[in-house]
CSV table of C-alpha atoms and ligand atoms in Angstrom, one decimal:
chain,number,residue,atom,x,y,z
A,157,UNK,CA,-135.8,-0.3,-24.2
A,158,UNK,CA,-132.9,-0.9,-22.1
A,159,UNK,CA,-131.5,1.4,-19.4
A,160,UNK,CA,-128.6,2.4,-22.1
A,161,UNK,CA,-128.1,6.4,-20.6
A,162,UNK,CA,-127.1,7.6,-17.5
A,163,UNK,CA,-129.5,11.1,-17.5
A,164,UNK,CA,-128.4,14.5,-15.1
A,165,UNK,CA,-131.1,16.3,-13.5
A,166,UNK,CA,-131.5,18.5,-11.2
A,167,UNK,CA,-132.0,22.6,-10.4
A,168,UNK,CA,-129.6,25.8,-12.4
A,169,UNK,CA,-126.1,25.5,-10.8
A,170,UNK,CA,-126.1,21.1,-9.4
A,171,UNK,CA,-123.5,21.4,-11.8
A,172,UNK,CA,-125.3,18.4,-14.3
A,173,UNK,CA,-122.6,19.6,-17.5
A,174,UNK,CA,-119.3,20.2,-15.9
A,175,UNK,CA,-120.3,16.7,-14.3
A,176,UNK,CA,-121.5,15.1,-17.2
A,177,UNK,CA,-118.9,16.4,-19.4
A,178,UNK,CA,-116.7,14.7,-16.8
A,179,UNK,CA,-118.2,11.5,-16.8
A,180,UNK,CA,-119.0,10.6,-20.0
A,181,UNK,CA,-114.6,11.2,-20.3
A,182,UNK,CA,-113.6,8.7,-18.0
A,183,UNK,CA,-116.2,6.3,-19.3
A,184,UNK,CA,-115.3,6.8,-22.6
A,185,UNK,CA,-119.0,7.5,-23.1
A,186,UNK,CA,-120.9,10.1,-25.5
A,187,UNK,CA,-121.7,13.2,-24.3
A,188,UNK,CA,-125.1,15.6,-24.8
A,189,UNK,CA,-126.0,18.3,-23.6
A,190,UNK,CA,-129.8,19.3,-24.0
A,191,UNK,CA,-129.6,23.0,-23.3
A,192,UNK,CA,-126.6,23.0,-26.0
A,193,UNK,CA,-128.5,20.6,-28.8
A,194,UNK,CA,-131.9,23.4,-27.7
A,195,UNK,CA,-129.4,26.3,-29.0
A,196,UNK,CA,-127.9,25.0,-31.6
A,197,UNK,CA,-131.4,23.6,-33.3
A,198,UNK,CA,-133.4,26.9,-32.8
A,199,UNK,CA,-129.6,29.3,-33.7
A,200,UNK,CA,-130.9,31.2,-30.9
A,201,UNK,CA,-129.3,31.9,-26.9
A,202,UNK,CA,-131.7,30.3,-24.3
A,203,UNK,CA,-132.7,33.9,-23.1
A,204,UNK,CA,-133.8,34.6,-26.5
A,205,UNK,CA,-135.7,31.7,-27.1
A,206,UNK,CA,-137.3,32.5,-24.1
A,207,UNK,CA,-137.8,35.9,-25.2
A,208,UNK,CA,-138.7,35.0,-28.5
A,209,UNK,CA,-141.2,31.8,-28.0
A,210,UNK,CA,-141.9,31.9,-24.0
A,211,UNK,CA,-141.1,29.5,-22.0
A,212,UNK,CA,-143.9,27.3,-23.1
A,213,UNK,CA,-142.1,27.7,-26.6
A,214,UNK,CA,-139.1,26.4,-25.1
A,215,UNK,CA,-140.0,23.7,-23.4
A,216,UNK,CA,-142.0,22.2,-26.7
A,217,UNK,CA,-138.2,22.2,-28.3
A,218,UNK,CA,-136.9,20.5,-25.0
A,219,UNK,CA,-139.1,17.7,-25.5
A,220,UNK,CA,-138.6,17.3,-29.1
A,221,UNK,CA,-135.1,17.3,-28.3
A,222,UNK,CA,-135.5,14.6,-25.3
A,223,UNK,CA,-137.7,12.5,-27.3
A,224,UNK,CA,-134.7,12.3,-30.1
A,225,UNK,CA,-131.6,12.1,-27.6
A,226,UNK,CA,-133.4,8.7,-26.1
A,227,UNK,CA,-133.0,7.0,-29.3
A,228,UNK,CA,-129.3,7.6,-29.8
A,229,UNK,CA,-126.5,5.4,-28.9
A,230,UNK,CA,-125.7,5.0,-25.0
A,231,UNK,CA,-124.9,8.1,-23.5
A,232,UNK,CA,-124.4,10.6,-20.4
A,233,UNK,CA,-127.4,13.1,-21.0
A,234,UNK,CA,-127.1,16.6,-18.9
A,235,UNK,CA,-131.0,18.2,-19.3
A,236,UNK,CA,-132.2,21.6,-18.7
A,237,UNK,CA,-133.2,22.3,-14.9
A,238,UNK,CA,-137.3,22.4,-15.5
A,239,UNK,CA,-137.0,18.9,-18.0
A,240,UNK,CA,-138.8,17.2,-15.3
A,241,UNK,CA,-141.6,20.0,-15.6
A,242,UNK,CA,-143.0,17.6,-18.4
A,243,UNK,CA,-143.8,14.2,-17.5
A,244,UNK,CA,-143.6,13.0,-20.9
A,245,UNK,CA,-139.9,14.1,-20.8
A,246,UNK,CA,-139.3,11.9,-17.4
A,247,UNK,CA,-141.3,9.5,-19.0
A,248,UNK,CA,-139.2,9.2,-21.7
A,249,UNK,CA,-135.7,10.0,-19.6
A,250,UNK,CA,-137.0,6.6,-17.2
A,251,UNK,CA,-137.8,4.3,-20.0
A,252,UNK,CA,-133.7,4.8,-21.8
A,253,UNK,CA,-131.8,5.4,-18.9
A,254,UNK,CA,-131.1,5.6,-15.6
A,255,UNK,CA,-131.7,9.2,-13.8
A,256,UNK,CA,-129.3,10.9,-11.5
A,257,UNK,CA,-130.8,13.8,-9.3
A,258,UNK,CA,-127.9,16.1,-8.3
A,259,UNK,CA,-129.5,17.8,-5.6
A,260,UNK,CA,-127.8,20.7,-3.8
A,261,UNK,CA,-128.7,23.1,-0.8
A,262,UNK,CA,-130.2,26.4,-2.3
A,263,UNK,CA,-127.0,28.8,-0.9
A,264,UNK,CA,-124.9,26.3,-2.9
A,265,UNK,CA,-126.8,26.5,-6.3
A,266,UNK,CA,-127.3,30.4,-5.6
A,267,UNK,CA,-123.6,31.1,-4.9
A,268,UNK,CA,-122.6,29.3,-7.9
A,269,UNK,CA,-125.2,30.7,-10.7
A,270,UNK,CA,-125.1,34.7,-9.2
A,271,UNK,CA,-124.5,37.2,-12.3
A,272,UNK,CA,-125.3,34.5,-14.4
A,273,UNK,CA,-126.8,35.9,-18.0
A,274,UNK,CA,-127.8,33.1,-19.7
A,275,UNK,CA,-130.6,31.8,-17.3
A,276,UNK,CA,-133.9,33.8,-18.4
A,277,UNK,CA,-135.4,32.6,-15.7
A,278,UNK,CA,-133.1,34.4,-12.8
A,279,UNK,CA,-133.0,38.0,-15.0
A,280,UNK,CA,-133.8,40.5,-12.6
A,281,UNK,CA,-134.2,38.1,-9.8
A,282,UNK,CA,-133.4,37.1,-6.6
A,283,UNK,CA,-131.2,34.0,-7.4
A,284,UNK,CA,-131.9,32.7,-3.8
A,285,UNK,CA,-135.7,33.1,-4.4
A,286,UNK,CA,-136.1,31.9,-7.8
A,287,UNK,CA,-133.8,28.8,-6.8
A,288,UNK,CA,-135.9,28.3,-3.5
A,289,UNK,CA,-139.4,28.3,-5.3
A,290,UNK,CA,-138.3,26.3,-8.1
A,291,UNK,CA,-137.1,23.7,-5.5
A,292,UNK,CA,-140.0,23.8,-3.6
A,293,UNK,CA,-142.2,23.3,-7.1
A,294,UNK,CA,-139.8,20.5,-8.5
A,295,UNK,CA,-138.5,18.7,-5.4
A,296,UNK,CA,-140.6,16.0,-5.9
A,297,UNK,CA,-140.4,15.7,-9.6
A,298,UNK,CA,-136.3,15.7,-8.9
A,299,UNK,CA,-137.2,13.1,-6.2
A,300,UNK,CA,-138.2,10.7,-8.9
A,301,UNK,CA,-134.8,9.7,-9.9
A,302,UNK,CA,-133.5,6.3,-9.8
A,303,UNK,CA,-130.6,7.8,-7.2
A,304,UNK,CA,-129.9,11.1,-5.2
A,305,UNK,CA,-126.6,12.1,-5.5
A,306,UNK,CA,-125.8,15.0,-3.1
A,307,UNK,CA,-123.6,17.2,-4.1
A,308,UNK,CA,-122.7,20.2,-1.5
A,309,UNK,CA,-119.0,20.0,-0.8
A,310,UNK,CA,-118.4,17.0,-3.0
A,311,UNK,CA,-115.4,17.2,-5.9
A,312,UNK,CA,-116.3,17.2,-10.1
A,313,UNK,CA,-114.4,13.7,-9.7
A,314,UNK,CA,-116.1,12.4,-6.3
A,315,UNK,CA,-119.3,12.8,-8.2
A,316,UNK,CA,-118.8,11.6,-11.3
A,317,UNK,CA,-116.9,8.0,-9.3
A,318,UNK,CA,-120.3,7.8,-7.4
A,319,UNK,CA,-122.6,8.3,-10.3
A,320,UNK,CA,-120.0,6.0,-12.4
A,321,UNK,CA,-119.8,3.0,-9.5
A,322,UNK,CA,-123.5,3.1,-9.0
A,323,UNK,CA,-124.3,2.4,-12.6
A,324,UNK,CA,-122.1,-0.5,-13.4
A,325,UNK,CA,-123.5,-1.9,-10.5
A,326,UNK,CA,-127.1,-1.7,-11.4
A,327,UNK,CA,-127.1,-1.4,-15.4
B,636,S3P,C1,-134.1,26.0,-16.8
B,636,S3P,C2,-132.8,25.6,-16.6
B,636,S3P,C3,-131.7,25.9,-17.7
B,636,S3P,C4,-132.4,26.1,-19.1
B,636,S3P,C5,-133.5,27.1,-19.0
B,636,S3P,C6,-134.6,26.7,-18.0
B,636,S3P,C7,-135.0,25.7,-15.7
B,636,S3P,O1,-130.8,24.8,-17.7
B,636,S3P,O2,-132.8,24.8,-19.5
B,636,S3P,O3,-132.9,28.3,-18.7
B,636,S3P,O4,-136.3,25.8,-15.9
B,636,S3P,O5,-134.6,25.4,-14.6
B,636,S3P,P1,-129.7,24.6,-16.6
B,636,S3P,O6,-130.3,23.8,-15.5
B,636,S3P,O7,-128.6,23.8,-17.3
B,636,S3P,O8,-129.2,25.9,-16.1
């Protein structure tokens, strides 16, 4: 398979949608969403499919819904934070496209995603905390991409014209 997608990841609040959103605009590119496809398929918020199936639930949709999104036309894919949690996913994410880590400090993501509802995984949390442990857990994993983009203090468009001139370069 050829390198067809340019694939987002990266922790709750790098800002992967409003970026990819962005991106896949000014290349006149498709757009999905994972998170967005997960909630649509299941008629059902993230927090309640967490509520409802458990996270383990959830991420057994995420790779159904990875393992289809491959095979569609070329794309910019934004995935859900813990996507790289499941090396089949990355596995699959590597083999269609090229993988973008948007990796931000933790008082960046945590400023970003406070009183934020919709992220089960912060409810009654410590945003700081959560973010730092699940950056200490995934780094690595993250690490894996084909590029680091970095994204503290950086524009919606300075990212997007990084991400955009490093793949027509290299795809
Ligand atoms: C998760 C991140 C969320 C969503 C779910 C789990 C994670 O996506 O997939 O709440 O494990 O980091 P965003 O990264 O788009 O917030």
């Amino acid at each position: 398979m050829s390198k067809k997608h340019i694939v987002l990841v990266g922790l709750m609040g790098s800002g992967k949608s409003v970026i990819g959103r962005y991106l896949a605009r000014s290349l006149q590119l498709a757009f999905t969403d994972t998170d967005e496809v997960i909630v649509d398929r299941e008629a059902m918020s993230i927090p309640e499919i967490f509520e409802k199936a458990g996270e383990e639930g959830f991420r057994k949709v995420e790779s159904e819904v990875i393992a289809n999104v491959v095979l569609s036309k070329p794309r910019v894919i934004a995935t859900g934070g813990g996507v790289v949690t499941q090396p089949k996913n990355l596995e699959y994410l590597r083999d269609s496209g090229r993988i973008y880590y948007l990796k931000a400090s933790v008082n960046c993501l945590a400023e970003r995603i406070q009183q934020d509802h919709n992220r089960p995984l912060l409810k009654n949390a410590d945003p700081y905390e959560v973010l730092q442990k699940l950056l200490v857990e995934r780094s690595s994993l993250y690490e894996e991409a084909d590029k680091i983009i970095k994204v503290d203090g950086k524009t919606v468009e300075e990212i997007s014209n990084s991400i955009a001139q490093d793949f027509s370069q290299t795809s």
